[in-house]
């Protein structure tokens, strides 16, 4: 069992995106020997804005009965996505929003705060920056605000691509966030018997120092990451990527591999609005990478 993750939570709503997330979540739960929890958020309907939800019972409220039925269907579909079935019990939790505003992301984050040693796996669609700005994105908000690691899986991923891990790509920069990501990456790599590929992005135009120079930044950061990772039987590879567009360099490196890569990286912790204005390497990697991406706080 992972020393850091004992519970994997996946929000489900009966969509293909949730199906993809569930398949990957089940695989992670199996690898980490963690429990799996299916989570369904049942927000209020507009008619209920003029009523007290606590006074509306399922047997007397057709709208709520339909939503409860939708929750049951979402759980049933999610369970069918888990193949092969897990040996451990799969829990089902329904969250009913008791406010007058729909905030599924807020409900998911608050639920995660009440759990110990959990990892969230959430499905997402590829949206443009403007699309996310206008429409909003539950996965985007969860990544920004969740107190635990969050894995984002895109709906377009093929089933076989999200049910195996052949390589863990770990961008490193010597920060605390990078160290936290390395701890989880080491757990995954050992459980999946996968290699870890350390990625250090060197700014373009900055000439590398001599390889035997102990002050070389890449070498120092790689050594630090190796210590945090611990033993990785399948091996640790070091790659220095050059250029100013760090996110794009990481994504291109992932696309070069066909051995079922995943990306595990730290999050800087910028607020949602600041990231919209300034951009974020982790944010852009999540948006553009085709493989699952785990962001660690």
C-alpha angles and dihedrals in degrees: 000000000000114000089219106037125050099151131045115197123195123183111222132193105163095264129128087246091058090046090058092047091049093052091052093043091054090051091050092048089051094048095045093040088234132145118260122224124190111210127197122186113208108194127192123272119233093253089062093063088087096045140060110255092206089063094052115088124197094240092054099035114070093187093054092044089055091050091050088052089050089053092052090049091049091053092047092050091047092052090052089055091060106092121194095026118245119253091221126070117275111217125211121212126182119198117200115200107234095188129084093245127072109240110156092162091052091049091050093049094047090049090052090051089060093054128079125230094354136157123205121217114193134177121231142183124228104254130172118247089255091048091054091045093052102033100029122221129238092205091049093053093045091053091051097047110027115112092214138054113291125204116201119204122187120224092231092065114113115241093246091051094060101039097062136050117205099159136017114213111205119187108205134191104163094258130131089251090054091051091051090052091049092056092057093039089056092052092050094045093051093046094047095037087236131149121246118227113201113210122199118181113213115197112254115258093027107117115226116245123237112297091235093051106112090207094061106129097220093050093050093049093046091051091051092049092049091054092051094044094054122195115354108182094195090057142255121255125195123213128179113205120197127210143068096260098078097171093052091048091053092047093049091050090053091050091056091066126076096181096096100271126196127192122226116185142157125254122229092216099235116162119256094254094046090052090052089055102036103027126226133233093223091045092054093044090054092049097049109027117099094205125071114281124203118199116199124199 
